[in-house]
Amino acid sequence: MPGQLGAEEESDMIKAATTSGRQWWALAVLTLSQLMVVLDVTIVNIALPSAQAELGFADDGRHWLVTGYALAFGSLLLIGGRLSDYFGRRRMLVLGLVGFALASALGGFAQSFETLLAARVLQGAFGAVLAPAALSLVSTTFEDRRSRIRAFSIFGAVSSAGGAIGLLLGGVLTEYLSWHWCMFVNLPIAIIALAGIGLIRKQPVVDRNALDLPGALTSVAGMVALVFGLGNAEQGGWLDVWTLAPIVAGIALLVVFVIIERHAANPLLPLRVLVDRNRGAANLVGLLVNGGLFGVFLFSTYFLTEALGYSPLATGLSFVPVVLGIIVTSTLVGSRLAARFGPRYLIAAGAALAGIGLVMQTGTDASSEFARDLLPGLVVYGLGLGLVFGRLQEAATARAERRDIGVASALINASQEVGGAAGIALISSLAAGATAALVASAPQSAALVAAVTVESYHAALWAAVGLYALAAVVSLIVFRSGTIDIDPDAEPLIGH
């Protein structure tokens, strides 16, 4: 009997070790899947000038290649999360990986603007299916609290670093291969992740409540119409019928969406999630701040390449100070300050600091030097953003019911992505208006292109400064005073 018990104990230990090892390999698959989605938020920015030169599309079309991805991704996130609950998380992860890879291949082989835009929209749509499934599977794969915290820390670190990796990788691929490889790079990532899908255990579907189709249709249609109207303002102007009509229709559809959610038996977005002041403020601030961020990144790319003559790799490296600033304040400083001041003053200070960093760059021109004229402002900008982003994630889920954690997580990510899409559309239209007189005043030349690029960059900076100032005001008015109470049993939130 003693020998038999010893053999059974040894067998149990081997089984436990094997299961534990399989969990961490499964995490590698899920993390790789998440990296692919986050990577594509930024990787195309560095490729845009080269893609525009090859495909020959107009300036008013370039922002759609960023907006199309962000809008599809953000507007479909809530639906993607719901589909994972309905059809099964592993199944939707596979669908997301396959779809994202095929969309990336389509973009890599694109020979026209229309094909590339369609590929970007499809990437965003399949990303909205993939991301919630991966996040949910991390939670269900790790059952004990300690392992789960460690797993989410790894998963979150990759999510946070994905944007920076996208900028750097976009520069390397564009300079040494071509912009097409900024799309093709997703294929080996997806293939490796699919090869390891068997490491993720199948889980029974326990939530088969009816999908909120009216809510899904009105929310997506409303956001698409609103952003389309803002984007059309760059070419048609603010009084054009294709600007005003979609904006009015978008607002009306979003009002209808709220009414539907109030009466739906299984709402896509339970309105109780937005009742909390801190949660509502976090989503509104996230929309404003990301609107500025996406616009600044887009116009900074063109300023660095067309006005300063930077290579794609040098352009990607130029954003590193921003990323480092975000890391410093979000991970090393922000948590200590949050324990003392809470989100109200910390987020307001971060938004104001980010705005100051952009103001510091408004004196630049085609003869500016990076270390002297750009670097200080970029560092300050990153430090400010780090104070904002870390605290937004906490405020977005604090005090939420356990059943609403997933919805709250998807909502803050959706707010940031849709805000980014709307921000690019708005800032692009304002920049086009600021340079209209300059474009009409002289014949096309290299000097004119540089002058227009500088003027557009300055207009984008000031527009983003306005968004950050508004975000600071919203923080001071809407957020509660005091620190955030975090449920010790709540799941960690991953944002990007």
PDB file of C-alpha atoms in Angstrom, residues 285 287-293 351 419 422-424 426-427 460-473:
ATOM      1  CA  VAL A 285     -11.470  60.702 -21.536  1.00  0.00           C
ATOM      2  CA  LEU A 287     -12.108  58.681 -26.468  1.00  0.00           C
ATOM      3  CA  LEU A 288     -10.643  62.213 -26.352  1.00  0.00           C
ATOM      4  CA  VAL A 289      -7.055  61.244 -25.531  1.00  0.00           C
ATOM      5  CA  ASN A 290      -6.824  58.526 -28.177  1.00  0.00           C
ATOM      6  CA  GLY A 291      -8.359  60.911 -30.702  1.00  0.00           C
ATOM      7  CA  GLY A 292      -5.370  63.158 -30.165  1.00  0.00           C
ATOM      8  CA  LEU A 293      -2.875  60.293 -30.044  1.00  0.00           C
ATOM      9  CA  ALA A 351      -3.758  65.173 -20.113  1.00  0.00           C
ATOM     10  CA  GLY A 419     -12.013  57.796 -30.358  1.00  0.00           C
ATOM     11  CA  ALA A 422     -12.917  59.857 -34.968  1.00  0.00           C
ATOM     12  CA  GLY A 423      -9.888  61.876 -33.853  1.00  0.00           C
ATOM     13  CA  ILE A 424      -7.953  61.122 -37.048  1.00  0.00           C
ATOM     14  CA  LEU A 426     -11.510  65.318 -37.264  1.00  0.00           C
ATOM     15  CA  ILE A 427      -7.838  66.328 -37.131  1.00  0.00           C
ATOM     16  CA  ALA A 460      -2.764  68.520 -35.974  1.00  0.00           C
ATOM     17  CA  LEU A 461      -0.734  69.369 -32.867  1.00  0.00           C
ATOM     18  CA  TRP A 462      -3.012  72.261 -31.909  1.00  0.00           C
ATOM     19  CA  ALA A 463      -6.151  70.184 -32.555  1.00  0.00           C
ATOM     20  CA  ALA A 464      -4.777  67.449 -30.283  1.00  0.00           C
ATOM     21  CA  VAL A 465      -3.895  70.064 -27.647  1.00  0.00           C
ATOM     22  CA  GLY A 466      -7.557  71.086 -27.689  1.00  0.00           C
ATOM     23  CA  LEU A 467      -8.675  67.477 -27.196  1.00  0.00           C
ATOM     24  CA  TYR A 468      -6.286  67.032 -24.254  1.00  0.00           C
ATOM     25  CA  ALA A 469      -7.439  70.294 -22.676  1.00  0.00           C
ATOM     26  CA  LEU A 470     -11.033  69.066 -22.953  1.00  0.00           C
ATOM     27  CA  ALA A 471      -9.994  65.711 -21.461  1.00  0.00           C
ATOM     28  CA  ALA A 472      -8.412  67.518 -18.490  1.00  0.00           C
ATOM     29  CA  VAL A 473     -11.598  69.525 -17.911  1.00  0.00           C
TER      30      VAL A 473
END
